[in-house]
Amino acid sequence: INGGKSVIIFFENTDIINQFQNMIKDSISSVQILTEETFYKDNVIRKSTISGTVTLCSRVFNRGTDFICLDPKTECAGGVHVISTFLPESQAESVQMQGRTARQGNPGTYAQLLCKERLVETIDGFTIDEFEKQLEKGEHVKWIVQLRDKMY
């Protein structure tokens, strides 16, 4: 955000958003929350692409929400940066989340940050030992996707 981008971070649920917000409250000044309970959702969505803004979103907004960037400063800085903090239930959901950036030909970037301990809790067959083995071979992403696809 210091470089002029805006950041939209997707979380699996509101509890995790609240935990993250408490962790960053003293280090990031322009943070807004977008959940099912948010009043004036359209205003939050519009502001989410303004340079320097960090928007913490619940999972439901990763499909069908148009985060349109009209801020030239954000565009000049490389556009909106979208971060996923959970493993989507399908490849289609993953593509939808990535599609929240680089809207309508605008620039943008995407990253996925996953917690190994959370994957142990939520993905059948995921172990940290096997993850480390797959990581060494460079096959960790493919392996995680295969485990996910078996579940859904």
Coordinates of C-alpha atoms in Angstrom, one line a residue:
I1 CA 0.0 0.0 0.0
N2 CA 2.9 2.3 0.5
G3 CA 3.6 2.1 -3.2
G4 CA 0.2 3.4 -4.0
K5 CA -1.8 0.2 -4.6
S6 CA -5.0 -0.7 -2.9
V7 CA -5.3 -4.1 -1.3
I8 CA -8.3 -6.3 -1.0
I9 CA -7.9 -9.3 1.4
F10 CA -10.4 -12.2 1.3
F11 CA -11.0 -14.2 4.5
E12 CA -13.0 -17.4 5.1
N13 CA -15.1 -15.8 7.8
T14 CA -15.8 -12.8 9.9
D15 CA -14.0 -14.2 13.0
I16 CA -10.7 -14.3 11.1
I17 CA -11.3 -10.8 9.8
N18 CA -11.7 -9.5 13.3
Q19 CA -8.6 -11.3 14.5
F20 CA -6.6 -9.9 11.6
Q21 CA -8.0 -6.4 12.1
N22 CA -6.9 -6.5 15.8
M23 CA -3.3 -7.5 14.7
I24 CA -2.9 -4.7 12.2
K25 CA -4.9 -1.9 13.9
D26 CA -1.8 0.1 14.9
S27 CA 0.1 -0.4 11.6
I28 CA -2.3 0.4 8.8
S29 CA -4.4 3.5 8.9
S30 CA -6.9 3.1 6.1
V31 CA -8.6 -0.2 6.8
Q32 CA -12.3 -1.0 6.0
I33 CA -14.4 -4.1 6.5
L34 CA -16.8 -5.7 4.0
T35 CA -18.9 -8.5 5.4
E36 CA -22.5 -9.5 5.0
E37 CA -23.3 -7.3 8.0
T38 CA -21.7 -4.1 6.5
F39 CA -24.0 -1.2 6.0
Y40 CA -23.4 0.8 2.8
K41 CA -21.7 -2.0 1.0
D42 CA -21.6 -0.1 -2.2
N43 CA -19.6 2.7 -0.6
V44 CA -17.1 0.3 0.9
I45 CA -16.7 -1.5 -2.5
R46 CA -16.1 1.9 -4.3
K47 CA -13.5 3.0 -1.7
S48 CA -11.7 -0.4 -1.8
T49 CA -9.8 0.5 -4.9
I50 CA -8.5 3.9 -3.7
S51 CA -4.7 4.1 -3.3
G52 CA -3.6 3.2 0.1
T53 CA -6.8 1.5 1.2
V54 CA -6.9 -2.0 2.7
T55 CA -10.3 -3.8 2.5
L56 CA -10.9 -6.9 4.6
C57 CA -13.6 -8.9 2.9
S58 CA -15.6 -12.0 3.8
R59 CA -15.6 -14.9 1.3
V60 CA -19.0 -14.1 -0.2
F61 CA -17.7 -11.0 -2.0
N62 CA -15.1 -13.0 -4.0
R63 CA -17.8 -13.8 -6.6
G64 CA -19.9 -11.3 -8.5
T65 CA -18.6 -8.2 -6.8
D66 CA -17.2 -5.6 -9.2
F67 CA -14.2 -3.8 -7.5
I68 CA -13.8 -1.2 -10.3
C69 CA -10.7 0.9 -10.0
L70 CA -11.2 4.5 -11.0
D71 CA -8.2 5.9 -9.1
P72 CA -5.4 6.8 -11.4
K73 CA -2.8 6.6 -8.6
T74 CA -3.8 3.0 -7.9
E75 CA -3.6 2.2 -11.6
C76 CA -0.2 3.9 -12.0
A77 CA 1.1 1.8 -9.0
G78 CA 0.1 -1.4 -10.7
G79 CA -3.5 -1.6 -9.8
V80 CA -5.5 -3.4 -7.1
H81 CA -3.7 -6.2 -5.2
V82 CA -6.0 -9.1 -4.1
I83 CA -4.9 -11.6 -1.4
S84 CA -6.7 -14.8 -0.6
T85 CA -6.1 -16.2 2.9
F86 CA -8.0 -19.5 2.4
L87 CA -8.1 -22.3 -0.1
P88 CA -11.2 -21.9 -2.3
E89 CA -13.5 -24.9 -2.5
S90 CA -13.1 -25.2 -6.3
Q91 CA -10.9 -24.0 -9.2
A92 CA -13.9 -21.9 -10.3
E93 CA -14.0 -20.1 -7.0
S94 CA -10.2 -19.5 -7.2
V95 CA -10.6 -18.0 -10.7
Q96 CA -13.4 -15.8 -9.5
M97 CA -11.3 -14.5 -6.6
Q98 CA -8.3 -13.8 -8.9
G99 CA -10.8 -12.0 -11.2
R100 CA -11.5 -9.4 -8.5
T101 CA -8.2 -7.8 -9.7
A102 CA -7.3 -6.5 -13.1
R103 CA -10.9 -5.6 -13.8
Q104 CA -12.0 -4.4 -17.2
G105 CA -8.4 -4.3 -18.6
N106 CA -6.9 -2.5 -15.6
P107 CA -3.6 -3.7 -14.1
G108 CA -3.6 -5.8 -10.9
T109 CA -2.0 -8.5 -9.0
Y110 CA -3.0 -11.6 -6.9
A111 CA -1.4 -13.7 -4.1
Q112 CA -2.6 -16.6 -2.0
L113 CA -1.4 -16.8 1.6
L114 CA -2.3 -20.0 3.4
C115 CA -1.7 -21.2 7.0
K116 CA -0.4 -24.7 7.2
E117 CA -2.0 -25.3 10.5
R118 CA -5.4 -24.1 9.2
L119 CA -5.1 -26.5 6.2
V120 CA -4.5 -29.4 8.6
E121 CA -7.8 -28.5 10.2
T122 CA -9.8 -28.0 7.0
I123 CA -8.3 -30.3 4.3
D124 CA -8.7 -34.1 4.6
G125 CA -5.3 -35.8 4.2
F126 CA -3.2 -32.6 4.7
T127 CA -0.2 -33.1 7.0
I128 CA 2.6 -30.7 7.6
D129 CA 5.2 -33.6 7.0
E130 CA 3.7 -34.4 3.6
F131 CA 3.4 -30.7 2.8
E132 CA 7.2 -30.3 3.4
K133 CA 7.9 -33.3 1.2
Q134 CA 5.7 -31.9 -1.6
L135 CA 7.3 -28.5 -1.2
E136 CA 10.8 -29.9 -1.6
K137 CA 9.7 -31.5 -4.9
G138 CA 7.9 -28.3 -6.0
E139 CA 4.6 -30.1 -6.1
H140 CA 3.0 -28.6 -3.1
V141 CA 0.4 -26.5 -4.9
K142 CA -0.7 -29.4 -7.2
W143 CA -0.9 -31.7 -4.1
I144 CA -3.1 -29.2 -2.1
V145 CA -5.4 -28.8 -5.1
Q146 CA -5.7 -32.5 -5.5
L147 CA -6.6 -32.9 -1.8
R148 CA -9.2 -30.1 -2.1
D149 CA -10.7 -31.6 -5.2
K150 CA -11.2 -35.0 -3.5
M151 CA -13.1 -33.3 -0.7
Y152 CA -15.5 -31.3 -3.0

